[in-house]
CSV table of C-alpha atoms and ligand atoms in Angstrom, one decimal:
chain,number,residue,atom,x,y,z
A,14,UNK,CA,0.4,0.1,-0.3
A,15,UNK,CA,0.7,3.8,-1.1
A,16,UNK,CA,0.6,6.4,1.7
A,17,UNK,CA,1.9,10.0,1.2
A,18,UNK,CA,3.2,12.2,4.0
A,19,UNK,CA,1.7,15.8,2.7
A,20,UNK,CA,2.9,19.2,3.8
A,21,UNK,CA,5.0,19.1,5.4
A,22,UNK,CA,9.4,20.3,6.7
A,23,UNK,CA,11.5,17.6,6.0
A,24,UNK,CA,14.4,17.6,8.0
A,25,UNK,CA,18.0,16.7,7.7
A,26,UNK,CA,21.7,16.4,8.5
A,27,UNK,CA,22.0,19.8,6.1
A,28,UNK,CA,19.4,21.2,7.1
A,29,UNK,CA,15.1,21.8,6.2
A,30,UNK,CA,12.7,21.5,2.9
A,31,UNK,CA,8.9,21.7,2.1
A,32,UNK,CA,8.5,18.1,1.4
A,33,UNK,CA,5.8,15.4,-0.1
A,34,UNK,CA,7.0,11.8,1.2
A,35,UNK,CA,5.3,8.8,-1.4
A,36,UNK,CA,6.1,5.7,0.9
A,37,UNK,CA,5.4,2.9,-0.2
A,38,UNK,CA,5.0,-0.9,1.6
A,39,UNK,CA,8.1,-0.9,4.0
A,40,UNK,CA,10.0,1.8,1.9
A,41,UNK,CA,10.2,5.6,1.1
A,42,UNK,CA,10.3,5.7,-2.5
A,43,UNK,CA,9.8,9.5,-3.4
A,44,UNK,CA,10.9,13.0,-1.4
A,45,UNK,CA,9.5,16.2,-3.7
A,46,UNK,CA,7.5,19.1,-3.2
A,47,UNK,CA,5.0,18.4,-4.4
A,48,UNK,CA,3.2,14.6,-5.4
A,49,UNK,CA,0.8,13.9,-6.1
A,50,UNK,CA,0.0,9.5,-6.7
A,51,UNK,CA,-3.6,9.4,-6.5
A,52,UNK,CA,-3.8,6.1,-5.8
A,53,UNK,CA,-1.6,6.7,-1.8
A,54,UNK,CA,-3.3,7.2,0.9
A,55,UNK,CA,-2.8,10.3,1.6
A,56,UNK,CA,-1.4,11.7,5.4
A,57,UNK,CA,-2.4,15.6,5.9
A,58,UNK,CA,0.9,16.5,8.4
A,59,UNK,CA,1.2,20.6,7.1
A,60,UNK,CA,2.9,22.2,9.7
A,61,UNK,CA,4.8,19.0,10.8
A,62,UNK,CA,8.1,18.2,11.0
A,63,UNK,CA,9.6,14.8,9.8
A,64,UNK,CA,12.7,13.3,10.8
A,65,UNK,CA,14.4,10.5,10.6
A,66,UNK,CA,13.5,8.2,13.0
A,67,UNK,CA,15.6,8.2,15.5
A,68,UNK,CA,18.4,5.7,16.6
A,69,UNK,CA,19.5,5.5,20.5
A,70,UNK,CA,22.8,3.3,19.8
A,71,UNK,CA,23.8,3.7,23.7
A,72,UNK,CA,20.8,1.2,25.4
A,73,UNK,CA,20.3,-1.5,28.1
A,74,UNK,CA,17.4,-3.6,27.8
A,75,UNK,CA,17.4,-6.8,30.1
A,76,UNK,CA,21.1,-6.4,31.6
A,77,UNK,CA,21.4,-8.4,34.2
A,78,UNK,CA,23.6,-6.4,36.7
A,79,UNK,CA,24.0,-5.3,41.1
A,80,UNK,CA,22.2,-8.5,41.7
A,81,UNK,CA,18.9,-7.8,39.7
A,82,UNK,CA,18.2,-7.6,36.1
A,83,UNK,CA,17.0,-4.4,34.5
A,84,UNK,CA,13.4,-3.2,34.8
A,85,UNK,CA,13.2,-2.8,31.1
A,86,UNK,CA,13.5,-5.9,29.1
A,87,UNK,CA,13.2,-5.0,24.7
A,88,UNK,CA,9.6,-6.3,25.4
A,89,UNK,CA,9.3,-2.5,28.1
A,90,UNK,CA,12.1,-1.3,26.3
A,91,UNK,CA,11.7,-1.1,22.9
A,92,UNK,CA,7.4,-0.1,23.3
A,93,UNK,CA,9.3,2.7,24.8
A,94,UNK,CA,11.8,3.8,23.3
A,95,UNK,CA,9.1,4.0,19.6
A,96,UNK,CA,7.3,6.1,21.7
A,97,UNK,CA,10.0,8.6,22.2
A,98,UNK,CA,10.6,8.3,18.1
A,99,UNK,CA,13.9,5.7,18.3
A,100,UNK,CA,12.7,3.3,15.6
A,101,UNK,CA,15.6,1.8,16.1
A,102,UNK,CA,17.8,0.7,18.8
A,103,UNK,CA,21.5,-1.1,19.1
A,104,UNK,CA,22.1,-3.0,22.6
A,105,UNK,CA,25.1,-4.7,24.2
A,106,UNK,CA,25.3,-7.3,23.9
A,107,UNK,CA,26.9,-9.7,26.7
A,108,UNK,CA,29.2,-12.2,26.8
A,109,UNK,CA,28.9,-13.8,31.3
A,110,UNK,CA,33.4,-14.5,31.5
A,111,UNK,CA,34.3,-17.4,30.3
A,112,UNK,CA,31.5,-17.1,27.2
A,113,UNK,CA,32.3,-17.3,24.1
A,114,UNK,CA,31.0,-14.3,21.4
A,115,UNK,CA,28.4,-16.9,20.4
A,116,UNK,CA,27.7,-17.9,22.9
A,117,UNK,CA,26.6,-13.5,24.4
A,118,UNK,CA,25.5,-13.4,20.2
A,119,UNK,CA,22.8,-16.0,20.7
A,120,UNK,CA,21.3,-15.4,24.3
A,121,UNK,CA,20.5,-11.9,22.9
A,122,UNK,CA,18.7,-13.7,20.0
A,123,UNK,CA,17.0,-15.4,22.6
A,124,UNK,CA,16.3,-11.5,24.9
A,125,UNK,CA,15.3,-9.6,21.3
A,126,UNK,CA,14.2,-12.3,18.4
A,127,UNK,CA,10.3,-12.5,18.1
A,128,UNK,CA,10.0,-9.9,21.8
A,129,UNK,CA,11.3,-6.2,20.2
A,130,UNK,CA,9.1,-2.6,19.4
A,131,UNK,CA,11.7,-1.1,17.2
A,132,UNK,CA,14.5,-2.5,14.8
A,133,UNK,CA,17.2,-3.2,16.3
A,134,UNK,CA,20.6,-4.7,16.7
A,135,UNK,CA,23.7,-5.5,19.2
A,136,UNK,CA,27.4,-3.6,19.3
A,137,UNK,CA,29.5,-7.0,20.8
A,138,UNK,CA,31.1,-6.8,23.9
A,139,UNK,CA,34.2,-6.9,24.8
A,140,UNK,CA,35.1,-8.4,28.5
A,141,UNK,CA,37.8,-11.1,27.2
A,142,UNK,CA,40.6,-11.8,26.0
A,143,UNK,CA,42.3,-15.0,24.1
A,144,UNK,CA,42.7,-16.8,21.3
A,145,UNK,CA,39.4,-18.2,20.1
A,146,UNK,CA,37.2,-14.8,21.2
A,147,UNK,CA,39.7,-13.1,18.6
A,148,UNK,CA,38.8,-16.1,16.1
A,149,UNK,CA,35.5,-15.0,16.8
A,150,UNK,CA,36.0,-11.7,16.0
A,151,UNK,CA,35.0,-12.2,12.1
A,152,UNK,CA,32.1,-13.7,12.6
A,153,UNK,CA,31.2,-11.4,14.6
A,154,UNK,CA,31.5,-9.5,11.1
A,155,UNK,CA,29.7,-11.7,9.5
A,156,UNK,CA,27.1,-11.8,12.3
A,157,UNK,CA,25.8,-8.2,11.2
A,158,UNK,CA,27.9,-6.4,14.1
A,159,UNK,CA,29.9,-4.1,13.0
A,160,UNK,CA,30.8,-1.9,17.1
A,161,UNK,CA,32.2,-3.7,19.7
A,162,UNK,CA,32.5,-1.6,23.5
A,163,UNK,CA,35.1,-2.1,25.8
A,164,UNK,CA,35.2,-1.4,29.4
A,165,UNK,CA,38.5,0.4,31.7
A,166,UNK,CA,35.9,0.7,34.6
A,167,UNK,CA,34.3,-2.3,36.8
A,168,UNK,CA,36.6,-4.9,37.2
A,169,UNK,CA,34.2,-7.7,35.8
A,170,UNK,CA,34.1,-5.8,32.3
A,171,UNK,CA,37.5,-4.5,32.4
A,172,UNK,CA,40.2,-5.6,30.7
A,173,UNK,CA,42.9,-3.8,31.6
A,174,UNK,CA,45.3,-2.2,29.0
A,175,UNK,CA,47.4,-4.7,27.6
A,176,UNK,CA,44.4,-6.8,26.4
A,177,UNK,CA,42.7,-3.5,25.6
A,178,UNK,CA,45.8,-3.2,22.3
A,179,UNK,CA,45.5,-5.9,21.8
A,180,UNK,CA,41.8,-6.0,20.3
A,181,UNK,CA,41.9,-2.9,19.0
A,182,UNK,CA,44.7,-4.5,16.9
A,183,UNK,CA,42.7,-7.1,15.9
A,184,UNK,CA,39.9,-5.0,14.9
A,185,UNK,CA,41.9,-2.7,12.9
A,186,UNK,CA,42.7,-5.4,10.5
A,187,UNK,CA,38.8,-5.3,10.3
A,188,UNK,CA,38.1,-1.7,9.9
A,189,UNK,CA,36.1,-2.1,12.9
A,190,UNK,CA,34.8,0.0,15.4
A,191,UNK,CA,34.9,-0.4,18.9
A,192,UNK,CA,33.3,2.3,22.2
A,193,UNK,CA,34.9,2.6,26.3
A,194,UNK,CA,33.6,3.4,28.5
A,195,UNK,CA,35.9,6.3,29.5
A,196,UNK,CA,36.8,6.6,33.6
A,197,UNK,CA,39.3,4.8,35.9
A,198,UNK,CA,39.3,2.6,37.5
A,199,UNK,CA,42.5,1.8,40.4
A,200,UNK,CA,41.8,5.5,41.5
A,201,UNK,CA,38.0,5.2,42.1
A,202,UNK,CA,38.8,1.6,43.6
A,203,UNK,CA,40.3,3.9,46.6
A,204,UNK,CA,38.4,6.5,46.7
A,205,UNK,CA,35.7,4.5,47.4
A,206,UNK,CA,37.3,3.1,50.2
A,207,UNK,CA,37.7,5.9,51.1
A,208,UNK,CA,34.8,7.8,51.8
A,209,UNK,CA,33.5,4.4,53.5
A,210,UNK,CA,36.4,5.0,56.5
A,211,UNK,CA,34.6,7.7,56.5
A,212,UNK,CA,31.8,6.3,57.0
A,213,UNK,CA,30.3,8.9,54.5
A,214,UNK,CA,27.7,5.9,52.3
A,215,UNK,CA,24.9,8.2,50.7
A,216,UNK,CA,24.4,9.2,47.1
A,217,UNK,CA,26.7,12.1,47.1
A,218,UNK,CA,30.1,9.9,47.8
A,219,UNK,CA,28.6,8.2,44.7
A,220,UNK,CA,30.6,11.4,42.1
A,221,UNK,CA,32.8,12.5,44.3
A,222,UNK,CA,34.5,9.3,43.8
A,223,UNK,CA,33.3,8.7,40.3
A,224,UNK,CA,35.3,13.3,39.8
A,225,UNK,CA,35.7,14.2,35.7
A,226,UNK,CA,38.9,14.5,35.6
A,227,UNK,CA,39.4,10.4,36.5
A,228,UNK,CA,37.1,10.0,33.7
A,229,UNK,CA,39.5,12.3,30.8
A,230,UNK,CA,42.4,10.1,32.9
A,231,UNK,CA,40.6,7.4,30.6
A,232,UNK,CA,39.7,8.7,28.1
A,233,UNK,CA,43.4,10.8,27.6
A,234,UNK,CA,45.1,6.8,27.8
A,235,UNK,CA,42.1,5.2,25.4
A,236,UNK,CA,43.5,7.7,23.0
A,237,UNK,CA,46.6,7.5,23.3
A,238,UNK,CA,45.9,3.6,23.2
A,239,UNK,CA,44.2,4.2,19.7
A,240,UNK,CA,46.9,6.4,18.0
A,241,UNK,CA,50.1,3.3,18.9
A,242,UNK,CA,47.5,1.5,16.9
A,243,UNK,CA,46.1,3.7,14.5
A,244,UNK,CA,42.2,3.1,14.8
A,245,UNK,CA,39.6,5.4,15.4
A,246,UNK,CA,37.3,4.7,18.9
A,247,UNK,CA,34.6,5.8,20.7
A,248,UNK,CA,34.2,7.9,23.6
A,249,UNK,CA,30.0,6.5,24.8
A,250,UNK,CA,29.2,8.8,27.3
A,251,UNK,CA,31.4,11.6,27.0
A,252,UNK,CA,30.1,13.9,30.6
A,253,UNK,CA,32.6,17.1,30.6
A,254,UNK,CA,35.2,19.5,29.5
A,255,UNK,CA,38.4,18.1,31.4
A,256,UNK,CA,38.1,14.8,28.7
A,257,UNK,CA,36.2,17.4,25.7
A,258,UNK,CA,40.6,18.7,25.8
A,259,UNK,CA,41.9,15.4,25.3
A,260,UNK,CA,39.4,14.4,22.2
A,261,UNK,CA,40.1,17.7,20.8
A,262,UNK,CA,44.6,17.1,21.6
A,263,UNK,CA,44.0,14.4,20.4
A,264,UNK,CA,42.1,15.2,16.6
A,265,UNK,CA,44.9,17.6,16.2
A,266,UNK,CA,47.3,15.0,16.4
A,267,UNK,CA,45.4,13.3,13.8
A,268,UNK,CA,43.1,10.9,15.2
A,269,UNK,CA,39.8,9.9,14.2
A,270,UNK,CA,37.8,10.5,17.4
A,271,UNK,CA,34.3,10.0,17.4
A,272,UNK,CA,32.1,11.4,20.8
A,273,UNK,CA,29.0,10.2,22.6
A,274,UNK,CA,26.4,11.6,25.0
A,275,UNK,CA,23.4,11.9,26.7
A,276,UNK,CA,20.6,13.5,27.2
A,277,UNK,CA,20.8,13.2,31.3
A,278,UNK,CA,24.4,14.9,30.9
A,279,UNK,CA,23.3,17.8,28.2
A,280,UNK,CA,19.9,19.6,30.7
A,281,UNK,CA,20.4,17.6,34.5
A,282,UNK,CA,23.2,18.3,36.7
A,283,UNK,CA,25.6,17.4,39.8
A,284,UNK,CA,23.1,19.0,41.7
A,285,UNK,CA,20.4,15.6,41.9
A,286,UNK,CA,22.7,14.5,44.0
A,287,UNK,CA,22.0,16.5,46.5
A,288,UNK,CA,19.2,15.4,48.2
A,289,UNK,CA,19.0,14.4,52.2
A,290,UNK,CA,15.9,12.0,50.6
A,291,UNK,CA,18.0,8.7,49.4
A,292,UNK,CA,15.2,7.9,47.6
A,293,UNK,CA,15.1,11.3,45.2
A,294,UNK,CA,18.5,11.0,45.0
A,295,UNK,CA,18.7,7.6,44.1
A,296,UNK,CA,17.3,7.6,41.2
A,297,UNK,CA,20.5,9.5,39.3
A,298,UNK,CA,22.8,6.8,40.1
A,299,UNK,CA,24.1,6.3,36.7
A,300,UNK,CA,28.3,6.2,35.6
A,301,UNK,CA,30.4,7.9,35.0
A,302,UNK,CA,27.9,10.8,36.9
A,303,UNK,CA,26.6,13.9,36.4
A,304,UNK,CA,28.4,16.4,36.3
A,305,UNK,CA,28.2,20.6,37.1
A,306,UNK,CA,27.1,23.2,34.7
A,307,UNK,CA,30.0,24.5,33.3
A,308,UNK,CA,30.1,20.6,31.6
A,309,UNK,CA,26.9,20.9,30.9
A,310,UNK,CA,27.7,23.6,28.7
A,311,UNK,CA,30.8,22.8,27.2
A,312,UNK,CA,28.9,19.8,26.0
A,313,UNK,CA,26.1,22.0,24.0
A,314,UNK,CA,29.3,23.7,22.9
A,315,UNK,CA,31.1,20.8,21.6
A,316,UNK,CA,27.5,19.2,19.9
A,317,UNK,CA,26.4,22.6,18.1
A,318,UNK,CA,30.7,22.5,17.1
A,319,UNK,CA,29.4,19.5,15.7
A,320,UNK,CA,32.6,17.5,17.9
A,321,UNK,CA,30.2,15.0,19.5
A,322,UNK,CA,28.5,12.9,16.9
A,323,UNK,CA,25.9,11.6,18.7
A,324,UNK,CA,23.3,11.4,21.7
A,325,UNK,CA,22.7,8.4,23.1
A,326,UNK,CA,20.5,7.9,25.9
A,327,UNK,CA,22.9,5.0,27.6
A,328,UNK,CA,18.8,3.7,28.9
A,329,UNK,CA,18.7,1.0,31.6
A,330,UNK,CA,16.5,1.6,33.9
A,331,UNK,CA,15.4,0.3,37.8
A,332,UNK,CA,13.5,0.6,40.0
A,333,UNK,CA,13.0,3.0,42.8
A,334,UNK,CA,12.7,-0.8,44.6
A,335,UNK,CA,15.0,-1.7,43.0
A,336,UNK,CA,17.6,1.0,43.7
A,337,UNK,CA,16.8,0.9,47.0
A,338,UNK,CA,19.7,-1.8,47.3
A,339,UNK,CA,22.0,0.8,47.8
A,340,UNK,CA,21.1,2.6,50.3
A,341,UNK,CA,23.6,2.8,53.8
A,342,UNK,CA,25.8,1.7,50.8
A,343,UNK,CA,25.8,3.9,47.4
A,344,UNK,CA,28.3,1.3,45.6
A,345,UNK,CA,25.0,-1.0,45.5
A,346,UNK,CA,22.7,1.4,43.5
A,347,UNK,CA,22.0,-0.3,40.7
A,348,UNK,CA,23.7,2.3,37.8
A,349,UNK,CA,21.5,3.7,35.3
A,350,UNK,CA,18.5,5.8,34.5
A,351,UNK,CA,16.1,5.6,32.0
A,352,UNK,CA,15.8,8.0,28.9
A,353,UNK,CA,15.0,5.6,25.7
A,354,UNK,CA,10.9,7.7,25.7
A,355,UNK,CA,12.3,11.0,26.5
A,356,UNK,CA,15.8,11.8,24.2
A,357,UNK,CA,14.3,13.5,20.7
A,358,UNK,CA,11.6,15.3,23.2
A,359,UNK,CA,14.6,17.3,25.4
A,360,UNK,CA,17.3,17.6,22.4
A,361,UNK,CA,14.4,19.7,20.0
A,362,UNK,CA,13.5,20.8,23.4
A,363,UNK,CA,17.0,22.7,25.6
A,364,UNK,CA,18.4,22.2,22.3
A,365,UNK,CA,17.0,23.5,19.4
A,366,UNK,CA,14.2,26.3,20.4
A,367,UNK,CA,16.3,27.8,22.3
A,368,UNK,CA,18.8,27.7,20.0
A,369,UNK,CA,21.9,26.3,21.5
A,370,UNK,CA,21.8,23.4,18.3
A,371,UNK,CA,20.6,23.5,15.8
A,372,UNK,CA,17.3,21.5,13.9
A,373,UNK,CA,20.2,19.7,11.5
A,374,UNK,CA,22.1,19.1,13.9
A,375,UNK,CA,19.5,17.8,16.1
A,376,UNK,CA,19.3,15.2,12.9
A,377,UNK,CA,22.8,14.6,12.9
A,378,UNK,CA,23.3,13.6,16.2
A,379,UNK,CA,19.9,11.4,16.7
A,380,UNK,CA,19.8,9.5,13.8
A,381,UNK,CA,21.8,9.8,10.5
A,382,UNK,CA,25.2,10.5,12.6
A,383,UNK,CA,24.3,6.7,14.5
A,384,UNK,CA,23.4,5.3,10.9
A,385,UNK,CA,27.1,6.0,9.0
A,386,UNK,CA,29.0,5.1,12.5
A,387,UNK,CA,27.0,1.3,12.9
A,388,UNK,CA,27.3,1.2,9.7
A,389,UNK,CA,24.0,1.1,8.0
A,390,UNK,CA,23.2,3.8,6.5
A,391,UNK,CA,21.3,5.7,4.5
A,392,UNK,CA,18.8,2.6,5.5
A,393,UNK,CA,18.3,4.7,8.1
A,394,UNK,CA,18.7,7.6,9.2
A,395,UNK,CA,17.6,9.3,6.6
A,396,UNK,CA,14.6,10.4,4.2
A,397,UNK,CA,15.3,9.3,0.9
A,398,UNK,CA,14.2,7.9,-2.0
A,399,UNK,CA,15.5,4.4,-1.2
A,400,UNK,CA,15.3,4.4,2.7
A,401,UNK,CA,13.2,2.9,5.8
A,402,UNK,CA,10.0,4.4,5.9
A,403,UNK,CA,11.1,5.6,9.5
A,404,UNK,CA,9.4,8.8,10.2
A,405,UNK,CA,9.0,11.1,13.2
A,406,UNK,CA,6.1,13.1,12.6
A,407,UNK,CA,7.5,15.7,15.4
A,408,UNK,CA,4.2,19.1,16.5
A,409,UNK,CA,6.4,22.3,17.0
A,410,UNK,CA,2.9,23.0,18.4
A,411,UNK,CA,2.2,20.3,21.3
A,412,UNK,CA,4.8,21.6,24.3
A,413,UNK,CA,3.5,19.0,27.3
A,414,UNK,CA,4.5,18.2,30.1
A,415,UNK,CA,6.4,15.4,30.7
A,416,UNK,CA,5.3,13.0,33.3
A,417,UNK,CA,6.2,9.6,34.9
A,418,UNK,CA,2.2,8.6,34.8
A,419,UNK,CA,2.2,8.8,31.0
A,420,UNK,CA,5.8,6.7,30.1
A,421,UNK,CA,5.3,2.6,28.7
A,422,UNK,CA,8.9,2.1,30.1
A,423,UNK,CA,9.2,0.0,33.8
A,424,UNK,CA,12.1,2.1,35.2
A,425,UNK,CA,8.6,4.1,37.0
A,426,UNK,CA,9.8,6.9,37.4
A,427,UNK,CA,11.5,9.3,34.5
A,428,UNK,CA,14.8,11.8,35.5
A,429,UNK,CA,12.9,15.1,33.6
A,430,UNK,CA,9.5,14.9,36.0
A,431,UNK,CA,8.5,18.2,35.8
A,432,UNK,CA,10.6,19.2,32.1
A,433,UNK,CA,7.8,21.0,30.6
A,434,UNK,CA,9.0,20.4,26.3
A,435,UNK,CA,8.9,22.5,23.7
A,436,UNK,CA,6.6,20.7,20.9
A,437,UNK,CA,5.8,16.7,21.4
A,438,UNK,CA,6.2,13.2,19.0
A,439,UNK,CA,2.8,13.5,17.3
A,440,UNK,CA,3.1,9.8,15.0
A,441,UNK,CA,6.3,7.7,14.6
A,442,UNK,CA,6.9,5.7,11.6
A,443,UNK,CA,8.4,1.5,11.3
A,444,UNK,CA,9.1,1.1,8.2
A,445,UNK,CA,6.0,2.3,7.4
A,446,UNK,CA,3.8,1.0,9.5
A,447,UNK,CA,2.4,4.3,11.9
A,448,UNK,CA,3.5,2.7,15.2
A,449,UNK,CA,2.5,5.8,17.0
A,450,UNK,CA,0.0,8.0,17.1
A,451,UNK,CA,0.3,11.1,19.5
A,452,UNK,CA,1.8,8.8,23.0
A,453,UNK,CA,-0.5,6.1,21.9
A,454,UNK,CA,1.4,2.4,21.0
A,455,UNK,CA,0.0,0.9,17.7
A,456,UNK,CA,2.6,-1.2,16.5
A,457,UNK,CA,3.2,-5.1,18.1
A,458,UNK,CA,6.5,-6.6,18.1
A,459,UNK,CA,7.6,-7.0,14.7
A,460,UNK,CA,11.1,-4.6,15.1
A,461,UNK,CA,13.7,-6.1,12.8
A,462,UNK,CA,17.4,-8.0,14.0
A,463,UNK,CA,19.5,-5.3,11.3
A,464,UNK,CA,23.1,-7.0,10.0
A,465,UNK,CA,24.8,-4.1,9.6
A,466,UNK,CA,28.3,-2.6,8.2
A,467,UNK,CA,30.9,-1.1,8.5
A,468,UNK,CA,31.9,2.8,9.4
A,469,UNK,CA,30.6,5.8,7.2
A,470,UNK,CA,30.4,8.7,9.2
B,523,MN,MN1,26.2,2.0,29.0
């Protein structure tokens, strides 16, 4: 069946233009100023902004951490994502230590296949390194996985500088790309021990034991290792100005560095940890922690200048009941915040309408750049003939207030409670189907696994 979205303004990484969009089945077949197609069902989108479906390249659904499991599995998480305009997520497949990458991949397909509302792919986590895993890397590309993840913190996940070097060298052979969680593990452990010895076990010790300098140190070390290997890398969830300086220095040396940040670092600041109410403060605990207002400004500036390529959420949701586990010991608070449902409206409301970034930049960091970086462009990330008809219809007039009670995610709270939006998502189309209409999810679990190729950003 053909559909015609008529009268809207189409957004791309280059800017905006008045155009109609003709859809045939799952694909866009024409984008032009005026399209006449008598057999198409017409949807009037006059006054609306039409953006490529957002891609969230950093989610954790159905993940076991801190002796519990995230509140959102693939079903509830992807349903929330879709409602927030995200038509594709890239989650982190994570083998248990001692298991093969194949086992990790099989497990993630079991979690996601047939249970996901939006399209999806996986990054593969490298939390161990040996000859077997090295051989498996080739198979991962064949399975549609062109991106990987490593950790410089968390004892259960990190593999250390020596193995990180070896792993990056292997990925370079294949033209692969790796995202890295940058925080200095050793010094953080020492700071945690100091806080515990001093009896300071409340939530405010969380940000104090994970200062910006220790993120910047790890960013710097990673970038020097990448320099020796001669491979581009992705700094995931970068939070602060000091880390941006390290990126800038590496780029001046001629290195290719990609940077991701997240909404929680753009619209929240460290004062969220000040509350005496444990349950209120604990809901914002994530790593790296939320930083200062100056850091927030530096991130917006870097977004505007094109120094940050993607905004993802690091959606890792826990209910307030689950967050209770850290009462009396901040190191036991399950770390992570929900965000997959609110990313697009926050970027538009607190970035575009405040003139911190342009609409084109919003489109780049939410859709076009992640599609290119993670090897699914131009199928995803752009509205043009041949692309999947994944379309966000944004109504610039539909201002509203973000409320937990309206969310379909399972956390039961939102870090953005009470935030006023400018405009809102009116509709979301997933491969030619109207999947969300004014907040109501119409789709079912028809999300497809997307086989990805190489980085083209
Ligand atoms: Mn993460």
